[in-house]
Amino acid sequence: MEYKRSSALFVEAQKVIPGGVNSPVRAFKGVGGTPIFIKEAKGAYLSDEDGNQFIDYINSWGPMILGHAYEPVVNAVIEKTKKGTSFGTPTALETEIAQLAVSMVPNIDMIRFVNSGTEACMSAIRLARGYTKRDKIVKFSGCYHGHSDSFLIAAGSGLSTFGVPNSPGVTQGTAKDTLLAQYNDADNVRDLFEANKDEIAAVIIEPVAGNMGCIPPKDGFLEALRQICTENKALLIFDEVMTGFRLAKGGAQEVFGIKADIVCFGKVIGGGLPVGAFAAREEIMSHLAPLGPVYQAGTLSGNPLAMAAGYEMLKALNNDLEIYTRLEEKTAYLEKGIKEVLKGKVPFTINRLGSMISVFFAENPVYDFETAKAADNPYFKTFFHSLLNHGVYIAPSSYETWFLTDALTYEDLDKTIEAIAKVEF
Ligand SMILES: *Cc1c(COP(=O)(O)O)cnc(C)c1O
């Protein structure tokens, strides 16, 4: 495949945009080479500026669960646009999407819409701190909760008590309130609570991790976190920006039967427009301004175009009783096919839950950030570029999950498996 025009566009982009991209994950830093500039997309396929076509496994990092340019969403946005794109006043549609979301997700009474997953998580911990009147939070090494200061804390050694910022610009003062734990290690969290008695406001977690590749929780892990939080009067925050409306209508709370105190959304909830949200029981949400003292706001929050897209997306997912079964079956089919063609060729481990899947080029099980690091190696780079050249577009990093879309056909999946069979490691 030729990427002439993409390469030329990248040269121009780098002159006026840092690194040529508006989000670092889009640069091909982890795999080498030049990012591909996409011109358009439909269903399961992306078309780039050079006229190449790809089967897409990124799907905008999750939102396009029903495929690109999904017609009901596109039409709703077009119709809304004609009626004005932003008012800065309440609109009826905001209540409708809120009612729908509350009806789909267990254990929430109220929801506040924001513009991104970052905003959702940032606001969720402010609310948790305001509600509990405590400062510290526990996050897990390798989990991503957006780019706000409190979350940009590196994984020091497994039991590090105080976080170390891993981005310049995050102050020590902020970092010290973020405690790090290892994913799938509840004892580690228990130790942090012992060492910081009555100081921890919340534990925030991706209930199925997706930002260090796909890492499902071990049996009993989420239950243990629920118990530890309840015992210590801290809040359990599920960051369901990836898992929300993807694993099930009710997200990971529904799949695992665990009640979180605050739930964060993004990605699917916006149907491809910039939307995030956080939700909880009324008792917690009533601490939020204007009902309560915890401040949170947004000029474009609940924007009519974004709400129209999100509403159509949630409605489509809510009305399709088979959607999550179909996604699960397609992803399981892909997993089986990949296993067959990679067997004996290269060391690998596949993690999957529902329509989230990762192929790790690691010998041993991958269950936390340390074990995920083993898969960041030349095998992945070879795999990525070979798939790209065969028209299969996966995320350009071994730390990313593949997201399947319902627009994928079994023929697409077979083509993908064939492309994988052709990779020469
Ligand atoms: C993508 C993501 C975020 C951040 O959302 P943005 O919309 O990119 O700000 C937060 N948490 C998780 C789990 C995510 O996957």
XYZ file of C-alpha atoms and ligand atoms in Angstrom:
440
model
C 0.000 0.000 0.000
C 1.074 3.558 -0.667
C 0.693 6.322 1.866
C 1.982 9.224 -0.217
C -0.736 11.708 0.527
C -0.888 10.762 4.219
C 2.872 11.316 4.453
C 2.596 14.721 2.785
C -0.312 15.725 5.011
C 1.654 14.651 8.070
C 4.562 16.904 7.082
C 2.185 19.872 6.816
C 0.383 18.980 10.042
C 3.608 18.860 12.035
C 4.329 22.496 11.197
C 1.213 23.769 12.916
C 0.076 21.021 15.303
C 2.460 19.561 17.930
C 3.532 16.192 16.566
C 0.972 16.615 13.801
C -1.829 15.170 15.931
C -4.471 16.448 18.325
C -4.158 13.414 20.578
C -0.834 11.592 21.083
C -2.272 8.092 20.627
C -2.833 8.906 16.951
C 0.864 9.310 16.208
C 2.618 6.072 15.307
C 5.224 6.547 18.058
C 4.868 3.032 19.423
C 5.145 1.284 16.074
C 7.140 3.655 13.857
C 6.042 5.069 10.529
C 3.613 7.774 9.517
C 0.042 8.080 10.756
C -2.658 7.514 8.176
C -4.985 10.385 7.383
C -8.561 9.184 7.115
C -10.849 10.805 4.607
C -14.091 9.015 5.297
C -15.627 5.942 6.829
C -18.729 3.833 6.462
C -19.803 0.798 8.450
C -16.767 -1.315 9.322
C -14.402 0.395 6.882
C -12.075 3.371 6.830
C -10.846 5.050 3.639
C -7.655 7.073 3.753
C -6.448 10.046 1.732
C -4.531 7.743 -0.642
C -7.645 5.723 -1.456
C -6.681 2.692 0.665
C -9.447 0.859 2.483
C -9.144 -0.761 5.901
C -11.272 -2.951 8.126
C -11.391 -0.854 11.279
C -10.748 -2.277 14.750
C -10.242 1.080 16.470
C -13.673 2.495 15.768
C -12.752 5.909 17.083
C -11.373 4.112 20.187
C -14.782 2.702 20.973
C -17.736 4.920 20.079
C -18.625 3.478 16.661
C -20.127 0.294 18.084
C -22.725 0.224 15.298
C -20.281 1.187 12.561
C -19.211 4.464 11.008
C -21.735 6.971 9.653
C -24.571 5.029 11.284
C -27.588 6.512 9.565
C -29.960 7.250 12.454
C -27.169 9.166 14.210
C -26.129 11.025 11.067
C -29.724 12.005 10.260
C -30.485 13.127 13.801
C -27.415 15.374 13.817
C -28.279 16.878 10.423
C -31.832 17.650 11.525
C -30.703 19.172 14.832
C -28.054 21.290 13.145
C -30.673 23.078 11.077
C -32.385 24.212 14.275
C -29.384 25.840 15.922
C -26.222 24.274 17.272
C -25.992 25.637 20.814
C -28.163 27.731 23.107
C -26.623 27.612 26.571
C -30.072 26.883 27.988
C -31.796 23.650 29.009
C -33.355 21.602 26.199
C -35.930 18.804 26.294
C -33.565 16.360 24.642
C -31.146 16.505 27.589
C -33.869 15.124 29.859
C -34.791 12.445 27.322
C -31.250 11.107 27.003
C -30.788 11.326 30.773
C -33.996 9.311 31.324
C -32.890 6.738 28.792
C -29.393 6.390 30.280
C -30.800 6.093 33.803
C -33.212 3.387 32.610
C -30.419 1.380 30.958
C -27.744 1.564 33.675
C -28.255 -0.094 37.069
C -27.946 1.802 40.320
C -27.986 5.403 39.062
C -30.703 8.025 39.602
C -29.123 11.066 38.018
C -26.592 11.837 35.331
C -24.665 14.986 34.366
C -23.452 15.378 30.798
C -20.029 16.819 29.971
C -17.884 16.946 26.829
C -15.353 14.138 27.246
C -14.357 11.142 29.295
C -11.601 13.229 30.852
C -14.136 15.733 32.148
C -16.355 12.942 33.428
C -13.573 11.334 35.510
C -12.185 14.651 36.699
C -15.636 15.720 37.869
C -16.347 12.317 39.429
C -13.360 12.530 41.764
C -14.196 16.121 42.693
C -17.685 14.952 43.588
C -16.276 12.008 45.555
C -13.928 14.306 47.443
C -16.683 16.815 48.139
C -19.051 14.074 49.269
C -16.604 12.257 51.571
C -14.637 15.355 52.626
C -11.428 13.412 52.007
C -8.598 14.189 49.580
C -6.901 10.989 48.446
C -7.855 8.666 45.647
C -6.637 5.210 44.669
C -6.007 4.471 41.024
C -4.554 1.415 39.358
C -1.311 1.315 37.520
C -2.001 1.119 33.777
C -5.572 2.419 34.031
C -6.346 5.624 32.144
C -8.948 8.078 33.325
C -8.294 10.965 30.984
C -5.578 13.576 31.101
C -6.491 15.598 34.181
C -3.640 16.128 36.654
C -4.690 13.680 39.363
C -4.653 10.746 36.960
C -1.305 11.313 35.261
C 0.566 9.432 37.897
C 3.160 6.845 36.980
C 3.268 3.300 38.162
C 6.141 3.412 40.585
C 6.948 0.204 42.378
C 3.893 -1.888 43.063
C 3.306 -0.702 46.585
C 4.427 2.901 46.225
C 2.585 4.956 48.743
C 2.814 8.278 47.007
C 2.319 8.822 43.326
C 5.007 10.351 41.176
C 3.786 12.560 38.353
C 4.692 11.157 34.949
C 4.010 14.357 33.094
C 5.805 17.627 33.714
C 3.211 20.159 34.760
C 1.560 17.898 37.320
C 2.556 19.258 40.717
C 3.893 17.162 43.569
C 1.021 18.518 45.621
C -1.506 16.963 43.272
C 0.450 13.761 42.807
C 0.662 13.043 46.523
C -3.101 12.632 46.712
C -3.116 9.867 44.123
C -2.237 6.447 45.525
C -1.297 3.685 43.134
C -2.345 0.070 43.310
C -1.774 -2.925 41.060
C -4.691 -4.121 38.958
C -6.203 -7.402 40.130
C -4.500 -7.099 43.532
C -7.083 -6.365 46.224
C -4.583 -6.876 49.066
C -2.594 -4.004 47.665
C -5.684 -1.777 47.968
C -6.335 -3.020 51.508
C -2.782 -2.028 52.464
C -3.283 1.458 51.043
C -6.432 1.901 53.120
C -4.581 0.760 56.267
C -1.776 3.216 55.639
C -4.163 6.094 54.853
C -6.959 5.617 57.355
C -9.981 7.867 56.790
C -8.137 9.791 54.094
C -9.225 8.000 50.928
C -12.232 9.495 49.148
C -12.518 6.983 46.335
C -11.121 4.083 44.402
C -11.381 4.650 40.662
C -11.028 1.733 38.262
C -11.695 0.603 34.734
C -13.813 -2.432 35.674
C -12.434 -4.115 32.564
C -9.140 -2.401 31.829
C -8.775 -1.305 28.238
C -5.869 1.100 28.331
C -3.107 -1.429 28.935
C -4.617 -3.765 26.402
C -7.759 -5.563 27.465
C -7.426 -6.916 31.010
C -10.544 -8.344 32.632
C -10.840 -8.365 36.405
C -10.029 -11.662 38.111
C -12.880 -13.440 39.881
C -13.654 -11.687 43.126
C -11.463 -8.642 42.502
C -14.253 -6.115 41.914
C -16.267 -7.671 44.756
C -13.290 -7.165 47.063
C -12.955 -3.521 46.008
C -16.669 -3.010 46.669
C -16.258 -4.459 50.129
C -13.123 -2.475 50.979
C -14.771 0.779 49.886
C -17.934 0.093 51.854
C -15.974 -0.825 54.999
C -13.910 2.348 54.759
C -16.761 4.678 53.736
C -14.955 5.483 50.490
C -16.676 5.608 47.109
C -16.112 3.081 44.355
C -15.933 4.809 40.977
C -16.315 2.709 37.849
C -14.748 4.453 34.905
C -16.968 2.950 32.230
C -15.838 5.317 29.491
C -14.860 2.221 27.467
C -17.120 -0.429 28.939
C -20.306 1.624 29.289
C -22.963 0.667 26.701
C -20.340 -1.624 25.118
C -20.237 -4.729 27.316
C -23.957 -4.535 28.024
C -26.676 -1.909 28.218
C -25.772 -1.464 31.863
C -22.022 -1.784 31.307
C -19.710 -3.589 33.712
C -22.045 -3.009 36.660
C -24.570 -5.218 34.884
C -22.045 -7.788 33.635
C -20.450 -8.347 37.047
C -23.435 -7.528 39.250
C -21.458 -4.961 41.248
C -22.816 -1.609 42.348
C -20.452 1.303 41.893
C -21.087 4.588 43.686
C -20.230 6.819 40.725
C -20.054 5.735 37.098
C -18.227 7.645 34.333
C -19.139 7.490 30.665
C -17.703 8.664 27.369
C -17.064 7.160 23.935
C -20.241 5.154 23.027
C -22.548 7.527 24.931
C -21.813 10.280 22.410
C -22.374 8.229 19.281
C -19.173 9.728 17.852
C -19.679 13.288 19.068
C -17.812 14.750 22.059
C -19.808 13.570 25.074
C -18.953 12.347 28.527
C -21.133 11.884 31.584
C -21.022 10.860 35.214
C -23.840 9.386 37.172
C -24.729 8.171 40.660
C -27.539 7.765 43.126
C -29.448 10.931 43.998
C -27.891 11.109 47.446
C -24.454 11.598 45.864
C -25.466 13.621 42.801
C -27.346 16.130 44.962
C -23.974 17.396 46.194
C -23.371 18.811 42.732
C -24.017 22.471 41.849
C -26.601 23.985 41.632
C -28.161 21.544 44.165
C -25.041 21.335 46.303
C -21.639 22.913 46.803
C -19.481 20.799 44.457
C -18.973 22.966 41.389
C -18.988 21.631 37.847
C -20.061 23.378 34.650
C -19.712 23.567 30.859
C -20.730 26.034 28.143
C -21.235 23.265 25.589
C -22.323 20.527 28.021
C -25.520 18.876 26.814
C -24.980 20.404 23.381
C -27.947 19.649 21.104
C -25.915 17.970 18.340
C -24.020 15.834 20.825
C -27.202 14.892 22.655
C -28.962 14.040 19.381
C -26.124 11.696 18.419
C -25.937 10.125 21.866
C -29.677 9.687 22.127
C -29.946 7.885 18.778
C -27.027 5.656 19.715
C -28.421 4.687 23.117
C -31.892 4.173 21.651
C -30.509 1.862 18.975
C -28.606 -0.172 21.585
C -31.567 -0.252 23.943
C -34.002 -1.420 21.272
C -31.814 -4.170 19.817
C -32.129 -7.158 22.135
C -29.498 -9.180 20.278
C -26.829 -6.542 19.820
C -24.546 -7.631 22.672
C -24.937 -11.310 21.811
C -23.999 -10.638 18.187
C -20.961 -8.598 19.207
C -19.866 -11.285 21.640
C -20.224 -14.013 19.006
C -18.291 -12.069 16.395
C -15.489 -11.321 18.812
C -15.328 -14.929 20.020
C -15.149 -16.064 16.378
C -12.255 -13.676 15.768
C -10.478 -14.853 18.908
C -10.763 -18.494 17.858
C -9.524 -17.731 14.348
C -6.549 -15.738 15.586
C -5.580 -18.514 17.988
C -5.606 -21.060 15.181
C -3.402 -19.067 12.810
C -0.892 -17.819 15.405
C -0.431 -21.120 17.207
C 3.189 -22.292 17.132
C 4.344 -19.191 15.256
C 4.906 -16.730 18.045
C 4.303 -16.507 21.797
C 0.927 -14.871 22.422
C -1.919 -14.456 24.884
C -5.392 -13.251 23.997
C -7.565 -11.422 26.529
C -11.173 -10.798 25.698
C -14.384 -9.705 27.305
C -17.454 -9.153 25.138
C -16.402 -7.066 22.155
C -13.119 -5.907 23.710
C -10.119 -7.997 22.718
C -6.314 -7.771 22.779
C -3.617 -9.936 21.281
C -0.551 -9.714 23.533
C 2.731 -11.068 22.225
C 3.611 -12.366 25.646
C 4.247 -15.896 26.836
C 2.540 -15.574 30.206
C -0.909 -14.449 31.313
C -1.457 -10.686 31.239
C -3.390 -9.479 34.281
C -1.843 -6.131 35.279
C 0.399 -3.352 33.956
C 3.652 -5.176 34.700
C 2.595 -8.270 32.781
C 1.195 -6.109 29.954
C 4.602 -4.483 29.481
C 6.025 -7.808 28.324
C 3.932 -7.466 25.157
C 5.400 -4.114 24.121
C 7.962 -5.647 21.785
C 9.058 -5.949 18.144
C 6.516 -8.721 17.472
C 3.744 -6.187 17.920
C 5.335 -3.669 15.566
C 5.703 -6.316 12.854
C 2.137 -7.460 13.437
C 0.740 -3.923 13.245
C 2.464 -2.932 10.003
C 1.760 -6.223 8.306
C -1.949 -5.990 9.134
C -2.066 -2.412 7.950
C -0.546 -3.397 4.630
C -3.189 -6.102 4.317
C -5.991 -3.623 4.966
C -6.636 -4.240 8.656
C -6.369 -1.248 10.946
C -5.715 -1.948 14.636
C -4.560 0.635 17.180
C -0.874 1.564 16.784
C 0.102 0.439 20.282
C 0.344 -2.846 22.144
C -1.376 -1.099 25.071
C -4.656 -0.637 23.226
C -7.755 -2.763 22.992
C -9.492 -3.669 19.747
C -13.131 -2.630 19.647
C -15.460 -4.592 17.433
C -18.412 -3.054 15.706
C -21.687 -4.668 14.769
C -21.075 -3.492 11.191
C -18.375 -6.200 10.823
C -19.460 -9.214 8.774
C -18.105 -12.741 9.148
C -16.426 -12.185 5.806
C -14.583 -9.200 7.296
C -13.551 -11.353 10.239
C -12.297 -14.091 7.898
C -10.297 -11.523 5.935
C -8.803 -10.293 9.191
C -7.826 -13.819 10.230
C -6.286 -14.412 6.781
C -4.271 -11.204 7.130
C -3.031 -12.378 10.517
C -2.069 -15.744 9.057
C 0.151 -13.915 6.565
C 2.183 -12.001 9.163
C 5.844 -13.038 9.058
C 7.353 -12.566 12.487
C -10.891 7.288 26.665
C -10.950 7.141 28.124
C -11.023 8.250 28.983
C -10.886 9.653 28.481
O -11.911 10.030 27.632
P -11.671 11.258 26.613
O -12.999 11.421 25.971
O -10.577 10.832 25.697
O -11.292 12.430 27.434
C -11.210 8.028 30.321
N -11.305 6.783 30.815
C -11.235 5.698 30.035
C -11.394 4.339 30.623
C -11.032 5.842 28.666
O -10.913 4.750 27.907
